[in-house]
Amino acid sequence: MKSKKIIELAWQLYSEKVASQLLHPRNEKMMQLQLAQILQTLAPLYETQSNESIKVLLEHPVQIKNGTAIIDIVIEHHLGERLEFTTIELKCFRRYSNNSTTKQRGAQNLGMYDYWADIENCEQYCHLEHFHSAYQLTLTDDPYYVTTLHKGKQVIVYSTNIDRKNVSGILMQQIANRKGYLELEGNYELPWQKKGDFYFIQQKINSTH
């Protein structure tokens, strides 16, 4: 419960800072470090027992069905003999390359695929011992991901359009440099929120064990 509060408060604060241009994540690595700093500031405030510790781990490796996964951020919560991990996967889809205002990034089809790949991985993390929930957090200033009606045979399968409903089961379509097959256990919608020039989305996946 504490990890949930920390993560959701940190995401709220982070998204507001990005939307108001107090923070400028140019890529996923920068996003990871900026969000981790907020998490590391909040975590000690929630340690209220003498036998309690809450740590923020970056690039944490685990074994899942697809092999070794490197999790962007993990919240490790110890309370006495009890241990819980909550994972966070991130995506940062910027419209323009670096500081350019004219050179647009491409490969949105790969970005959308990778979003759902994160969801698949988050579900797998929740099957691991002591892993109780997982979050996928994404930001973008590229409306293609959010409001464009994706019609191509590839992008329609991996679409992240805000109006898409009931995303579940097998997502399969050949795509360059990816396996082209994802299997989702849960059922998902895409509750994007617009703040300033950005869109933000949070997905929470709970353990079934």
N, CA, C and O of each residue as an XYZ file, in Angstrom:
836
protein
N       0.827     -1.210      0.000
C       0.000      0.000      0.000
C       0.867      1.268      0.000
O       0.558      2.232     -0.700
N       1.960      1.262      0.794
C       2.808      2.443      0.820
C       3.482      2.673     -0.526
O       3.596      3.810     -0.984
N       3.930      1.587     -1.160
C       4.575      1.737     -2.467
C       3.609      2.346     -3.464
O       3.995      3.202     -4.260
N       2.362      1.913     -3.429
C       1.330      2.465     -4.314
C       1.190      3.973     -4.088
O       1.159      4.745     -5.047
N       1.106      4.383     -2.845
C       0.970      5.812     -2.538
C       2.180      6.607     -3.020
O       2.034      7.688     -3.591
N       3.371      6.067     -2.787
C       4.591      6.758     -3.190
C       4.651      6.915     -4.701
O       4.933      8.001     -5.208
N       4.387      5.829     -5.420
C       4.488      5.850     -6.886
C       3.449      6.786     -7.493
O       3.768      7.586     -8.372
N       2.228      6.690     -7.033
C       1.168      7.499     -7.634
C       1.328      8.979     -7.297
O       1.006      9.836     -8.120
N       1.818      9.287     -6.109
C       2.096     10.690     -5.781
C       3.277     11.200     -6.606
O       3.244     12.314     -7.129
N       4.309     10.381     -6.718
C       5.479     10.790     -7.507
C       5.099     11.030     -8.960
O       5.564     11.994     -9.568
N       4.263     10.170     -9.523
C       3.844     10.320    -10.924
C       3.006     11.581    -11.094
O       3.146     12.290    -12.091
N       2.145     11.861    -10.135
C       1.346     13.084    -10.204
C       2.245     14.317    -10.177
O       2.077     15.231    -10.984
N       3.185     14.340     -9.260
C       4.101     15.481     -9.156
C       4.976     15.595    -10.401
O       5.199     16.688    -10.920
N       5.462     14.464    -10.865
C       6.345     14.481    -12.032
C       5.597     14.977    -13.267
O       6.106     15.820    -14.005
N       4.405     14.461    -13.492
C       3.649     14.866    -14.676
C       3.325     16.351    -14.642
O       3.331     17.014    -15.680
N       3.043     16.871    -13.467
C       2.754     18.298    -13.359
C       4.008     19.141    -13.623
O       3.923     20.208    -14.230
N       5.152     18.669    -13.172
C       6.396     19.389    -13.427
C       6.756     19.372    -14.911
O       7.230     20.373    -15.449
N       6.534     18.244    -15.565
C       6.801     18.167    -17.002
C       5.829     19.060    -17.776
O       6.231     19.795    -18.677
N       4.560     18.987    -17.416
C       3.546     19.772    -18.116
C       3.804     21.268    -17.987
O       3.536     22.031    -18.915
N       4.324     21.687    -16.837
C       4.591     23.115    -16.621
C       6.009     23.504    -17.032
O       6.445     24.631    -16.795
N       6.727     22.558    -17.651
C       8.079     22.789    -18.190
C       9.109     23.094    -17.112
O      10.100     23.777    -17.371
N       8.879     22.593    -15.911
C       9.901     22.665    -14.876
C      10.912     21.537    -15.032
O      12.050     21.641    -14.575
N      10.484     20.458    -15.684
C      11.380     19.352    -16.032
C      11.252     19.092    -17.527
O      10.177     19.255    -18.105
N      12.361     18.685    -18.150
C      12.396     18.506    -19.606
C      12.993     17.154    -19.974
O      14.153     17.086    -20.379
N      12.226     16.079    -19.841
C      12.772     14.768    -20.219
C      12.886     14.641    -21.739
O      11.882     14.688    -22.449
N      14.100     14.482    -22.224
C      14.296     14.347    -23.665
C      14.245     12.893    -24.131
O      14.089     12.612    -25.319
N      14.380     11.980    -23.175
C      14.360     10.566    -23.522
C      13.994      9.755    -22.278
O      13.802     10.304    -21.193
N      13.901      8.440    -22.463
C      13.463      7.581    -21.366
C      14.454      7.570    -20.207
O      14.047      7.556    -19.046
N      15.756      7.575    -20.512
C      16.755      7.564    -19.443
C      16.643      8.808    -18.569
O      16.729      8.720    -17.345
N      16.454      9.961    -19.192
C      16.295     11.189    -18.423
C      15.015     11.140    -17.593
O      15.001     11.566    -16.438
N      13.951     10.622    -18.183
C      12.691     10.453    -17.456
C      12.901      9.553    -16.238
O      12.429      9.862    -15.144
N      13.603      8.449    -16.432
C      13.865      7.509    -15.345
C      14.590      8.190    -14.186
O      14.201      8.021    -13.031
N      15.623      8.946    -14.481
C      16.413      9.590    -13.431
C      15.624     10.687    -12.725
O      15.726     10.849    -11.509
N      14.845     11.434    -13.486
C      14.042     12.500    -12.882
C      12.969     11.935    -11.951
O      12.781     12.423    -10.837
N      12.267     10.899    -12.423
C      11.227     10.288    -11.591
C      11.851      9.600    -10.376
O      11.301      9.669     -9.276
N      12.986      8.942    -10.565
C      13.651      8.270     -9.450
C      14.037      9.256     -8.363
O      13.967      8.933     -7.177
N      14.443     10.455     -8.756
C      14.809     11.466     -7.760
C      13.608     11.838     -6.890
O      13.742     12.003     -5.677
N      12.446     11.967     -7.506
C      11.235     12.268     -6.734
C      10.881     11.095     -5.827
O      10.525     11.295     -4.665
N      10.975      9.877     -6.347
C      10.687      8.691     -5.542
C      11.637      8.588     -4.347
O      11.217      8.248     -3.241
N      12.906      8.881     -4.576
C      13.890      8.802     -3.496
C      13.673      9.877     -2.448
O      14.036      9.696     -1.286
N      13.090     10.982     -2.845
C      12.750     12.033     -1.885
C      11.555     11.614     -1.031
O      11.531     11.858      0.176
N      10.565     10.982     -1.662
C       9.354     10.600     -0.953
C       9.530      9.367     -0.072
O       8.962      9.299      1.018
N      10.304      8.401     -0.531
C      10.367      7.099      0.141
C      10.670      7.186      1.635
O       9.954      6.567      2.422
N      11.702      7.928      2.067
C      11.992      7.967      3.513
C      10.862      8.574      4.348
O      10.738      8.275      5.535
N      10.052      9.412      3.739
C       8.946     10.031      4.471
C       7.888      9.006      4.861
O       7.104      9.242      5.780
N       7.861      7.874      4.170
C       6.873      6.822      4.440
C       7.433      5.718      5.335
O       6.725      4.759      5.641
N       8.670      5.838      5.751
C       9.246      4.872      6.691
C       8.871      5.305      8.108
O       9.453      6.244      8.652
N       7.900      4.619      8.696
C       7.357      5.038      9.991
C       7.575      4.010     11.100
O       7.131      4.206     12.231
N       8.263      2.913     10.769
C       8.562      1.883     11.768
C      10.082      1.723     11.867
O      10.803      1.953     10.896
N      10.551      1.331     13.035
C      11.996      1.173     13.229
C      12.565      0.027     12.403
O      13.757      0.018     12.097
N      11.726     -0.938     12.040
C      12.175     -2.094     11.250
C      11.715     -2.009      9.798
O      11.511     -3.026      9.135
N      11.556     -0.768      9.314
C      11.012     -0.558      7.961
C      12.031      0.181      7.094
O      12.707      1.103      7.551
N      12.124     -0.240      5.848
C      12.948      0.497      4.881
C      12.286      0.453      3.517
O      11.696     -0.559      3.136
N      12.382      1.544      2.787
C      11.839      1.641      1.432
C      12.966      2.164      0.542
O      13.458      3.276      0.734
N      13.363      1.354     -0.423
C      14.469      1.705     -1.299
C      14.002      1.809     -2.743
O      13.040      1.160     -3.154
N      14.702      2.637     -3.497
C      14.430      2.819     -4.924
C      15.598      2.212     -5.700
O      16.736      2.668     -5.583
N      15.307      1.182     -6.492
C      16.334      0.472     -7.264
C      16.154      0.770     -8.743
O      15.028      0.817     -9.240
N      17.262      0.971     -9.447
C      17.224      1.224    -10.887
C      17.850      0.054    -11.637
O      18.794     -0.579    -11.164
N      17.298     -0.217    -12.822
C      17.847     -1.242    -13.711
C      17.988     -2.584    -12.980
O      19.075     -3.158    -12.907
N      16.881     -3.058    -12.450
C      16.875     -4.266    -11.627
C      16.574     -5.489    -12.495
O      15.512     -5.543    -13.115
N      17.486     -6.480    -12.559
C      17.267     -7.638    -13.430
C      16.400     -8.709    -12.767
O      16.525     -8.968    -11.570
N      15.521     -9.327    -13.559
C      14.715    -10.468    -13.104
C      14.581    -11.457    -14.254
O      14.788    -11.113    -15.418
N      14.232    -12.690    -13.904
C      13.987    -13.723    -14.903
C      12.491    -13.923    -15.070
O      11.782    -14.213    -14.107
N      12.015    -13.767    -16.305
C      10.614    -14.032    -16.630
C      10.571    -14.980    -17.818
O      11.617    -15.430    -18.287
N       9.374    -15.289    -18.311
C       9.244    -16.299    -19.352
C       9.975    -15.925    -20.640
O      10.390    -16.800    -21.400
N      10.132    -14.616    -20.884
C      10.808    -14.167    -22.100
C      12.323    -14.051    -21.931
O      13.020    -13.617    -22.848
N      12.832    -14.439    -20.755
C      14.262    -14.323    -20.497
C      14.548    -13.310    -19.402
O      13.725    -13.104    -18.510
N      15.695    -12.687    -19.465
C      16.066    -11.681    -18.467
C      15.471    -10.332    -18.841
O      15.645     -9.846    -19.959
N      14.772     -9.741    -17.893
C      14.231     -8.395    -18.081
C      14.935     -7.453    -17.124
O      15.222     -7.813    -15.982
N      15.212     -6.248    -17.591
C      15.815     -5.207    -16.758
C      14.735     -4.178    -16.462
O      14.326     -3.426    -17.347
N      14.279     -4.147    -15.227
C      13.166     -3.277    -14.834
C      13.688     -1.855    -14.611
O      14.721     -1.658    -13.971
N      12.971     -0.879    -15.142
C      13.424      0.514    -15.042
C      13.596      0.952    -13.591
O      14.656      1.447    -13.207
N      12.547      0.767    -12.785
C      12.581      1.175    -11.376
C      11.846      0.118    -10.550
O      10.799     -0.386    -10.955
N      12.410     -0.207     -9.389
C      11.744     -1.099     -8.439
C      11.721     -0.426     -7.074
O      12.732      0.104     -6.613
N      10.561     -0.452     -6.437
C      10.437     -0.010     -5.047
C      10.517     -1.253     -4.169
O       9.682     -2.152     -4.268
N      11.526     -1.292     -3.314
C      11.742     -2.423     -2.406
C      11.301     -2.008     -1.005
O      11.876     -1.098     -0.408
N      10.281     -2.680     -0.490
C       9.711     -2.305      0.806
C       9.908     -3.448      1.795
O       9.331     -4.524      1.635
N      10.723     -3.208      2.816
C      10.921     -4.147      3.917
C      10.143     -3.642      5.133
O      10.217     -2.465      5.485
N       9.402     -4.542      5.762
C       8.759     -4.246      7.043
C       8.900     -5.496      7.906
O       8.153     -6.463      7.757
N       9.870     -5.454      8.806
C      10.183     -6.647      9.579
C      10.657     -7.755      8.655
O      11.612     -7.580      7.898
N       9.978     -8.904      8.723
C      10.312    -10.045      7.864
C       9.609     -9.981      6.509
O       9.860    -10.811      5.636
N       8.753     -9.020      6.343
C       7.963     -8.923      5.109
C       8.730     -8.136      4.044
O       9.319     -7.091      4.323
N       8.708     -8.660      2.825
C       9.389     -8.020      1.702
C       8.431     -7.922      0.520
O       7.806     -8.909      0.133
N       8.322     -6.731     -0.045
C       7.480     -6.523     -1.225
C       8.243     -5.697     -2.257
O       8.939     -4.740     -1.921
N       8.095     -6.088     -3.509
C       8.639     -5.322     -4.621
C       7.493     -4.782     -5.464
O       6.528     -5.496     -5.736
N       7.593     -3.543     -5.871
C       6.660     -2.953     -6.834
C       7.493     -2.401     -7.989
O       8.445     -1.650     -7.776
N       7.129     -2.776     -9.202
C       7.953     -2.422    -10.360
C       7.336     -1.273    -11.148
O       6.127     -1.043    -11.115
N       8.208     -0.560    -11.858
C       7.776      0.535    -12.727
C       8.517      0.412    -14.057
O       9.747      0.390    -14.098
N       7.759      0.334    -15.126
C       8.331      0.432    -16.473
C       7.920      1.776    -17.068
O       6.821      2.268    -16.814
N       8.808      2.360    -17.856
C       8.617      3.714    -18.363
C       8.730      3.761    -19.878
O       9.461      2.984    -20.492
N       7.991      4.686    -20.460
C       8.175      5.034    -21.865
C       8.070      6.557    -21.987
O       7.217      7.197    -21.371
N       8.973      7.110    -22.807
C       9.006      8.550    -23.064
C       9.047      8.739    -24.575
O      10.092      8.558    -25.201
N       7.917      9.100    -25.154
C       7.814      9.262    -26.599
C       7.782     10.751    -26.937
O       6.724     11.379    -26.911
N       8.949     11.309    -27.255
C       9.016     12.720    -27.607
C       8.793     12.896    -29.108
O       9.210     12.069    -29.919
N       8.136     13.979    -29.446
C       7.761     14.234    -30.839
C       8.966     14.619    -31.690
O       9.071     14.234    -32.855
N       9.872     15.384    -31.088
C      11.017     15.875    -31.840
C      12.315     15.304    -31.279
O      12.398     14.967    -30.098
N      13.313     15.200    -32.129
C      14.599     14.667    -31.733
C      15.368     15.674    -30.890
O      15.561     16.820    -31.295
N      15.805     15.237    -29.715
C      16.594     16.068    -28.804
C      15.963     17.441    -28.636
O      14.799     17.530    -28.246
N      16.694     18.511    -28.919
C      16.154     19.859    -28.716
C      15.590     20.459    -29.997
O      15.225     21.634    -30.021
N      15.515     19.664    -31.065
C      15.013     20.175    -32.331
C      13.515     20.446    -32.249
O      12.787     19.741    -31.550
N      13.066     21.456    -32.956
C      11.635     21.736    -33.058
C      11.128     21.483    -34.475
O       9.992     21.821    -34.806
N      11.982     20.883    -35.308
C      11.589     20.625    -36.697
C      11.784     19.164    -37.100
O      11.038     18.653    -37.936
N      12.773     18.486    -36.520
C      13.059     17.105    -36.894
C      12.236     16.147    -36.039
O      12.543     15.924    -34.868
N      11.187     15.583    -36.637
C      10.300     14.712    -35.887
C      10.871     13.303    -35.807
O      11.492     12.811    -36.749
N      10.648     12.674    -34.675
C      11.025     11.274    -34.521
C      10.051     10.407    -35.316
O       8.894     10.780    -35.510
N      10.515      9.273    -35.764
C       9.650      8.314    -36.437
C       9.461      7.075    -35.584
O       9.614      7.108    -34.364
N       9.123      5.976    -36.255
C       8.997      4.653    -35.623
C       7.972      4.620    -34.500
O       8.164      3.935    -33.495
N       6.877      5.367    -34.674
C       5.832      5.298    -33.645
C       5.232      3.897    -33.548
O       4.757      3.494    -32.486
N       5.253      3.152    -34.666
C       4.740      1.780    -34.612
C       5.538      0.938    -33.617
O       4.967      0.133    -32.882
N       6.865      1.127    -33.596
C       7.701      0.406    -32.646
C       7.446      0.888    -31.214
O       7.449      0.097    -30.270
N       7.227      2.187    -31.072
C       6.923      2.725    -29.751
C       5.652      2.131    -29.177
O       5.602      1.780    -27.998
N       4.617      2.016    -30.011
C       3.357      1.440    -29.536
C       3.526     -0.027    -29.182
O       2.994     -0.495    -28.175
N       4.268     -0.755    -30.014
C       4.543     -2.158    -29.694
C       5.258     -2.261    -28.344
O       4.901     -3.087    -27.504
N       6.261     -1.419    -28.149
C       7.048     -1.473    -26.917
C       6.204     -1.125    -25.693
O       6.460     -1.622    -24.596
N       5.205     -0.278    -25.880
C       4.295      0.027    -24.772
C       3.600     -1.247    -24.304
O       3.570     -1.546    -23.110
N       3.042     -1.994    -25.256
C       2.332     -3.221    -24.881
C       3.295     -4.299    -24.408
O       2.924     -5.136    -23.585
N       4.522     -4.294    -24.913
C       5.537     -5.225    -24.410
C       5.829     -4.952    -22.936
O       6.034     -5.883    -22.157
N       5.849     -3.676    -22.557
C       6.003     -3.331    -21.150
C       4.851     -3.888    -20.315
O       5.068     -4.418    -19.225
N       3.635     -3.766    -20.825
C       2.474     -4.287    -20.102
C       2.609     -5.794    -19.922
O       2.367     -6.315    -18.833
N       2.993     -6.494    -20.986
C       3.191     -7.940    -20.900
C       4.232     -8.268    -19.830
O       4.026     -9.169    -19.017
N       5.339     -7.545    -19.830
C       6.378     -7.788    -18.830
C       5.879     -7.495    -17.417
O       6.164     -8.251    -16.488
N       5.145     -6.412    -17.255
C       4.608     -6.073    -15.935
C       3.735     -7.201    -15.392
O       3.783     -7.517    -14.203
N       2.952     -7.793    -16.257
C       2.128     -8.933    -15.830
C       3.013    -10.083    -15.372
O       2.699    -10.750    -14.386
N       4.107    -10.320    -16.072
C       5.013    -11.411    -15.707
C       5.729    -11.131    -14.387
O       5.964    -12.052    -13.605
N       6.074     -9.885    -14.136
C       6.711     -9.554    -12.858
C       5.804     -9.939    -11.687
O       6.274    -10.383    -10.641
N       4.519     -9.762    -11.881
C       3.565    -10.012    -10.797
C       3.415    -11.494    -10.471
O       2.767    -11.848     -9.486
N       3.998    -12.350    -11.277
C       4.013    -13.779    -10.958
C       5.217    -14.167    -10.100
O       5.273    -15.283     -9.583
N       6.175    -13.258     -9.947
C       7.393    -13.564     -9.197
C       7.147    -13.426     -7.697
O       6.293    -12.656     -7.258
N       7.913    -14.187     -6.927
C       7.778    -14.144     -5.474
C       8.116    -12.748     -4.954
O       9.108    -12.139     -5.357
N       7.282    -12.265     -4.065
C       7.420    -10.956     -3.401
C       7.074     -9.773     -4.307
O       7.114     -8.630     -3.852
N       6.735    -10.015     -5.579
C       6.353     -8.930     -6.479
C       4.826     -8.825     -6.465
O       4.131     -9.725     -6.937
N       4.318     -7.734     -5.928
C       2.886     -7.652     -5.659
C       2.115     -6.764     -6.627
O       0.903     -6.924     -6.770
N       2.781     -5.846     -7.283
C       2.102     -5.024     -8.279
C       3.141     -4.373     -9.179
O       4.330     -4.340     -8.864
N       2.663     -3.854    -10.308
C       3.558     -3.240    -11.289
C       2.845     -2.065    -11.937
O       1.621     -2.048    -12.061
N       3.636     -1.090    -12.345
C       3.110      0.092    -13.025
C       3.805      0.267    -14.367
O       5.004      0.022    -14.505
N       3.027      0.695    -15.349
C       3.590      1.190    -16.599
C       3.220      2.668    -16.686
O       2.041      3.020    -16.641
N       4.228      3.531    -16.811
C       4.025      4.979    -16.855
C       4.625      5.517    -18.145
O       5.796      5.288    -18.445
N       3.812      6.229    -18.895
C       4.252      6.750    -20.192
C       3.875      8.215    -20.332
O       2.816      8.650    -19.880
N       4.774      8.973    -20.973
C       4.455     10.349    -21.344
C       4.797     10.563    -22.808
O       5.694      9.915    -23.347
N       4.082     11.468    -23.444
C       4.380     11.839    -24.825
C       3.861     13.232    -25.114
O       2.865     13.673    -24.540
N       4.549     13.918    -26.013
C       4.025     15.160    -26.562
C       3.699     14.969    -28.039
O       3.514     15.943    -28.768
N       3.630     13.721    -28.477
C       3.297     13.373    -29.860
C       1.861     12.847    -29.905
O       1.608     11.724    -29.469
N       0.924     13.631    -30.419
C      -0.478     13.203    -30.418
C      -0.729     11.962    -31.265
O      -1.798     11.359    -31.169
N       0.236     11.572    -32.093
C       0.041     10.365    -32.905
C      -0.290      9.166    -32.021
O      -1.138      8.347    -32.375
N       0.369      9.064    -30.886
C       0.151      7.917    -30.000
C      -1.242      7.922    -29.381
O      -1.776      6.868    -29.037
N      -1.821      9.095    -29.241
C      -3.023      9.255    -28.412
C      -4.294      9.455    -29.224
O      -5.302      8.796    -28.968
N      -4.258     10.349    -30.192
C      -5.492     10.758    -30.860
C      -5.619     10.302    -32.305
O      -6.711     10.353    -32.870
N      -4.529      9.861    -32.912
C      -4.600      9.401    -34.302
C      -5.364      8.084    -34.382
O      -5.166      7.195    -33.553
N      -6.225      7.963    -35.367
C      -6.928      6.705    -35.612
C      -6.004      5.809    -36.430
O      -5.749      6.073    -37.605
N      -5.513      4.769    -35.812
C      -4.528      3.894    -36.441
C      -5.243      2.835    -37.283
O      -5.998      2.016    -36.759
N      -4.994      2.864    -38.594
C      -5.733      1.999    -39.509
C      -4.887      0.931    -40.201
O      -5.430     -0.075    -40.658
N      -3.575      1.128    -40.288
C      -2.725      0.160    -40.960
C      -2.768     -1.194    -40.268
O      -3.066     -1.271    -39.076
N      -2.475     -2.257    -40.999
C      -2.600     -3.611    -40.440
C      -1.671     -3.832    -39.249
O      -1.946     -4.670    -38.390
N      -0.583     -3.088    -39.198
C       0.351     -3.215    -38.087
C      -0.067     -2.337    -36.914
O      -0.187     -2.808    -35.784
N      -0.286     -1.061    -37.194
C      -0.554     -0.128    -36.095
C      -1.922     -0.355    -35.465
O      -2.126      0.001    -34.304
N      -2.857     -0.937    -36.200
C      -4.168     -1.189    -35.605
C      -4.077     -2.245    -34.509
O      -4.845     -2.222    -33.547
N      -3.129     -3.174    -34.664
C      -2.941     -4.224    -33.658
C      -2.304     -3.659    -32.390
O      -2.690     -4.026    -31.280
N      -1.336     -2.770    -32.556
C      -0.574     -2.256    -31.413
C      -0.970     -0.829    -31.038
O      -0.235     -0.148    -30.323
N      -2.099     -0.388    -31.505
C      -2.557      0.985    -31.279
C      -2.619      1.339    -29.795
O      -2.981      0.513    -28.957
N      -2.256      2.591    -29.489
C      -2.409      3.142    -28.144
C      -3.406      4.307    -28.151
O      -3.349      5.185    -27.289
N      -4.300      4.307    -29.109
C      -5.302      5.367    -29.222
C      -6.185      5.425    -27.982
O      -6.569      4.394    -27.428
N      -6.498      6.631    -27.559
C      -7.244      6.858    -26.320
C      -8.615      6.188    -26.317
O      -9.139      5.862    -25.252
N      -9.193      5.981    -27.476
C     -10.533      5.398    -27.558
C     -10.520      3.874    -27.641
O     -11.581      3.253    -27.699
N      -9.365      3.277    -27.647
C      -9.290      1.817    -27.743
C      -9.749      1.181    -26.434
O      -9.377      1.631    -25.351
N     -10.557      0.134    -26.545
C     -11.125     -0.526    -25.368
C     -10.794     -2.013    -25.389
O     -10.520     -2.595    -26.439
N     -10.825     -2.609    -24.203
C     -10.770     -4.070    -24.054
C      -9.586     -4.699    -24.781
O      -9.750     -5.651    -25.544
N      -8.401     -4.163    -24.538
C      -7.192     -4.735    -25.126
C      -6.776     -5.921    -24.265
O      -6.456     -5.756    -23.088
N      -6.780     -7.104    -24.845
C      -6.502     -8.303    -24.073
C      -6.096     -9.424    -25.008
O      -6.284     -9.337    -26.222
N      -5.535    -10.483    -24.429
C      -5.222    -11.670    -25.216
C      -3.994    -11.487    -26.092
O      -3.031    -10.829    -25.700
N      -4.038    -12.072    -27.274
C      -2.885    -12.098    -28.165
C      -2.905    -10.898    -29.114
O      -3.904    -10.626    -29.780
N      -1.772    -10.190    -29.156
C      -1.540     -9.136    -30.135
C      -0.449     -9.661    -31.065
O       0.696     -9.839    -30.650
N      -0.806     -9.905    -32.308
C       0.155    -10.548    -33.213
C       0.110     -9.898    -34.579
O      -0.930     -9.879    -35.237
N       1.244     -9.368    -34.999
C       1.416     -8.809    -36.324
C       2.907     -8.583    -36.542
O       3.577     -8.003    -35.688
N       3.418     -9.026    -37.654
C       4.840     -8.879    -37.939
C       5.238     -7.407    -37.883
O       4.531     -6.533    -38.386
N       6.387     -7.155    -37.258
C       6.873     -5.790    -37.099
C       8.396     -5.836    -37.057
O       8.976     -6.738    -36.452
N       9.037     -4.878    -37.690
C      10.500     -4.891    -37.824
C      11.181     -4.857    -36.462
O      10.789     -4.095    -35.579
N      12.203     -5.688    -36.302
C      13.068     -5.692    -35.121
C      12.357     -6.041    -33.824
O      12.878     -5.760    -32.745
N      11.190     -6.642    -33.905
C      10.461     -7.101    -32.730
C       9.909     -8.497    -33.032
O       9.826     -8.891    -34.195
N       9.536     -9.239    -32.000
C       9.055    -10.597    -32.248
C       7.650    -10.615    -32.849
O       7.244    -11.619    -33.433
N       6.900     -9.512    -32.712
C       5.586     -9.433    -33.345
C       4.522    -10.278    -32.685
O       3.534    -10.651    -33.319
N       4.719    -10.583    -31.413
C       3.738    -11.411    -30.687
C       3.769    -11.019    -29.219
O       4.817    -11.056    -28.574
N       2.609    -10.644    -28.701
C       2.460    -10.319    -27.287
C       1.214    -11.007    -26.764
O       0.240    -11.188    -27.494
N       1.251    -11.386    -25.507
C       0.100    -12.054    -24.904
C      -0.221    -11.386    -23.575
O       0.571    -11.430    -22.634
N      -1.386    -10.771    -23.513
C      -1.802    -10.021    -22.328
C      -2.815    -10.821    -21.524
O      -3.772    -11.362    -22.079
N      -2.604    -10.893    -20.227
C      -3.525    -11.610    -19.350
C      -4.688    -10.725    -18.915
O      -5.810    -11.197    -18.737
N      -4.406     -9.447    -18.748
C      -5.425     -8.520    -18.279
C      -6.216     -7.908    -19.416
O      -6.039     -8.261    -20.582
N      -7.086     -6.990    -19.056
C      -7.931     -6.286    -20.011
C      -7.697     -4.791    -19.804
O      -7.839     -4.288    -18.689
N      -7.341     -4.084    -20.871
C      -6.853     -2.710    -20.714
C      -7.606     -1.712    -21.572
O      -8.033     -2.004    -22.689
N      -7.751     -0.522    -21.008
C      -8.158      0.660    -21.758
C      -6.970      1.621    -21.729
O      -5.918      1.296    -21.179
N      -7.140      2.792    -22.315
C      -6.023      3.729    -22.435
C      -6.435      5.109    -21.911
O      -6.773      6.006    -22.684
N      -6.398      5.260    -20.589
C      -6.871      6.508    -19.967
C      -5.825      7.616    -19.982
O      -5.361      8.062    -18.932
N      -5.458      8.057    -21.193
C      -4.518      9.164    -21.318
C      -5.092     10.423    -20.658
O      -6.297     10.668    -20.715
N      -4.228     11.206    -20.041
C      -4.608     12.497    -19.479
C      -3.745     13.584    -20.118
O      -2.523     13.454    -20.188
N      -4.378     14.638    -20.576
C      -3.639     15.737    -21.192
C      -3.346     16.803    -20.140
O      -4.241     17.276    -19.440
N      -2.072     17.165    -20.050
C      -1.640     18.239    -19.168
C      -0.672     19.096    -19.960
O       0.373     18.612    -20.394
N      -1.004     20.350    -20.151
C      -0.165     21.212    -20.970
C      -0.060     20.664    -22.375
O      -1.074     20.361    -23.002
N       1.161     20.533    -22.877
C       1.381     20.006    -24.221
C       1.640     18.497    -24.215
O       1.989     17.925    -25.247
N       1.471     17.857    -23.067
C       1.818     16.445    -22.923
C       0.591     15.594    -22.610
O      -0.428     16.070    -22.111
N       0.742     14.327    -22.927
C      -0.221     13.306    -22.526
C       0.494     12.329    -21.596
O       1.657     11.988    -21.810
N      -0.221     11.883    -20.556
C       0.334     10.961    -19.577
C      -0.634      9.797    -19.373
O      -1.852      9.968    -19.429
N      -0.073      8.616    -19.138
C      -0.922      7.457    -18.871
C      -0.273      6.580    -17.809
O       0.942      6.384    -17.788
N      -1.114      6.063    -16.936
C      -0.683      5.146    -15.873
C      -1.495      3.867    -15.969
O      -2.725      3.906    -16.000
N      -0.812      2.740    -16.015
C      -1.465      1.442    -15.927
C      -0.931      0.743    -14.688
O       0.274      0.741    -14.441
N      -1.828      0.148    -13.910
C      -1.434     -0.596    -12.707
C      -1.856     -2.050    -12.879
O      -3.007     -2.347    -13.197
N      -0.906     -2.940    -12.665
C      -1.159     -4.375    -12.788
C      -0.944     -4.992    -11.411
O       0.077     -4.748    -10.769
N      -1.909     -5.793    -10.959
C      -1.837     -6.394     -9.640
C      -1.482     -7.876     -9.739
O      -1.819     -8.549    -10.713
N      -0.798     -8.364     -8.716
C      -0.451     -9.775     -8.642
C      -1.716    -10.612     -8.463
O      -2.690    -10.173     -7.852
N      -1.678    -11.811     -9.004
C      -2.796    -12.751     -8.822
C      -2.446    -13.827     -7.814
O      -3.259    -14.712     -7.551
N      -1.223    -13.767     -7.230
C      -0.864    -14.786     -6.225
C      -0.944    -14.218     -4.821
O      -0.677    -14.928     -3.851
